[in-house]
Coordinates of C-alpha atoms in Angstrom, one line a residue:
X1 CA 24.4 -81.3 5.3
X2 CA 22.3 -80.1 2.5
X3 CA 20.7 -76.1 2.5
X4 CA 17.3 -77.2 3.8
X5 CA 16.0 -73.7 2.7
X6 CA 16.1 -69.7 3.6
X7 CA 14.8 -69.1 7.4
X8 CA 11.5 -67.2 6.8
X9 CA 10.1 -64.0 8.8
X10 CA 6.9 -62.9 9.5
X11 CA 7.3 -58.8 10.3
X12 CA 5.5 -55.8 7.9
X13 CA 7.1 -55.4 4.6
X14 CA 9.5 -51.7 4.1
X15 CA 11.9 -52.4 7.2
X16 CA 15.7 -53.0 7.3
X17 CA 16.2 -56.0 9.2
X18 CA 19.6 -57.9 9.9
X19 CA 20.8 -60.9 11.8
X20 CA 23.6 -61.9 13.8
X21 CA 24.5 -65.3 14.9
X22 CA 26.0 -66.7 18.6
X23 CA 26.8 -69.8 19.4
X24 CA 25.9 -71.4 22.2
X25 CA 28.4 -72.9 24.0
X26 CA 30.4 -69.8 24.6
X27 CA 28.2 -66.4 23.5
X28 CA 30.7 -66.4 20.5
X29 CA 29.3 -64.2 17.4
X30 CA 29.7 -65.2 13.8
X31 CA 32.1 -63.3 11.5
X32 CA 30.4 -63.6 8.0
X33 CA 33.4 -61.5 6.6
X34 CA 36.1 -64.1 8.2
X35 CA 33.5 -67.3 8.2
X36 CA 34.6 -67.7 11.4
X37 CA 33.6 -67.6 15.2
X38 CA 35.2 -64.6 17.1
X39 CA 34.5 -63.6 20.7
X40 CA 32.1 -61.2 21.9
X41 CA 34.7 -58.5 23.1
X42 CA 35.6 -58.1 19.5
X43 CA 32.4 -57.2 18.6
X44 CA 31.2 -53.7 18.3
X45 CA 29.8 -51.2 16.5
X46 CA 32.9 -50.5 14.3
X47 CA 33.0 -53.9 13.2
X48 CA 29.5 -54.6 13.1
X49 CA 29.3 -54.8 9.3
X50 CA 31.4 -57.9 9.3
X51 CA 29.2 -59.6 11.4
X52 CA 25.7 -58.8 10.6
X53 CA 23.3 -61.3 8.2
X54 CA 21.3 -59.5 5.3
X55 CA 17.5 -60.3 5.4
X56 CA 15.9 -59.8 2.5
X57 CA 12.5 -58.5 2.4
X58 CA 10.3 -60.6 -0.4
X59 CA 7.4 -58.4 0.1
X60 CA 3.9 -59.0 1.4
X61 CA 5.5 -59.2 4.6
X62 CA 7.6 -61.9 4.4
X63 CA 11.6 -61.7 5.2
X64 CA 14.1 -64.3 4.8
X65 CA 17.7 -65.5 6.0
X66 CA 19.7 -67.5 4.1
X67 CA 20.3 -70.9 6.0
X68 CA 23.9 -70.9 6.9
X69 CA 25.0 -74.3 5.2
X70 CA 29.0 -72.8 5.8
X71 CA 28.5 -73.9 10.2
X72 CA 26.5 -76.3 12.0
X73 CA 26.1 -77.0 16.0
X74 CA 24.2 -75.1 18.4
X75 CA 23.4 -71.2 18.1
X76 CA 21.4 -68.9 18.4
X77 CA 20.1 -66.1 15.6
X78 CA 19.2 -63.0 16.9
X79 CA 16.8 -60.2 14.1
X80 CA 17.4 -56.9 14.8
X81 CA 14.9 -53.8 13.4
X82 CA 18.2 -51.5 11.6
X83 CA 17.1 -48.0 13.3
X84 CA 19.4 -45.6 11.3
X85 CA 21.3 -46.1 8.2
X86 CA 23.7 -49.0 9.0
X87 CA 23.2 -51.9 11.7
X88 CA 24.4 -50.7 15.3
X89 CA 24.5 -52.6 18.7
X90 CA 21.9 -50.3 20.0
X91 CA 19.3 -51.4 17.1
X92 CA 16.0 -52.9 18.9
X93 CA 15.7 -56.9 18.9
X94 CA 12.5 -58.6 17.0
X95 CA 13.3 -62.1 18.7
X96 CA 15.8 -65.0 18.0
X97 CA 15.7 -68.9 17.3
X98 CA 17.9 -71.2 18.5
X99 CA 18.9 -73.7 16.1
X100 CA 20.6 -77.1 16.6
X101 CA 22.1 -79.0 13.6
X102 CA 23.6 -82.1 14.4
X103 CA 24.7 -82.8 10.5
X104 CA 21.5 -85.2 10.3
X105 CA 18.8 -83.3 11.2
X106 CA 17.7 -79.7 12.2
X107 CA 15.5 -78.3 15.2
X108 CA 14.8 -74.7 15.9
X109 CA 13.0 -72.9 18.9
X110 CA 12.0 -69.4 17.7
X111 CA 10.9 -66.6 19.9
X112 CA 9.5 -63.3 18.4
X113 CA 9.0 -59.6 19.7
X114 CA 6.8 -57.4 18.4
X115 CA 6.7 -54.0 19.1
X116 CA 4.3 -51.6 17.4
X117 CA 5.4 -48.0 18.5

């Protein structure tokens, strides 16, 4: 299937913000570094790097993920709010969206938090 287009986010503009991707089926997280699925017990703050998804900030507080044309199926992407100065497992979650692709056509379910503190 075609890139449809870049997954947009709606948070205020000047934060690091990252994603990380699970699929469904079996809480298995996507290695971006391996393009491959790897389970969760291999994933940890030492290898967190391979694993998380730049989001770029565009400005006027707007964000966006690149669509991930490399896998398709049923996951979920999870943004995380970076806290120090590289992504950790302890960084706070902004919300997820679930995405199903079934090489035809594309639905997504997203749920945001926001936190002001």
């Amino acid at each position: 299937m075609a890139n449809p287009a870049d997954i947009t986010i709606v948070y205020p503009s000047g934060f690091a913000l990252y994603a990380i991707r699970r699929r469904n089926a079996d809480g298995y997280i996507w290695d971006v570094g391996d393009v491959a699925w790897e389970a969760i017990g291999t994933w940890n703050n030492a290898r967190i790097d391979e694993c998380d998804i730049a989001i770029t900030d565009k400005g006027g507080n707007f964000y966006t993920i690149p669509y991930p044309a490399d896998i398709a199926g049923n996951y979920t992407t999870i943004v995380f709010l970076q806290a120090g100065g590289s992504p950790a497992t302890t960084d706070a979650i902004l919300g997820s969206m679930n995405i199903s692709e079934t090489g035809k056509t594309i639905t997504h379910e997203t749920t945001l938090i926001v936190r002001n503190e």
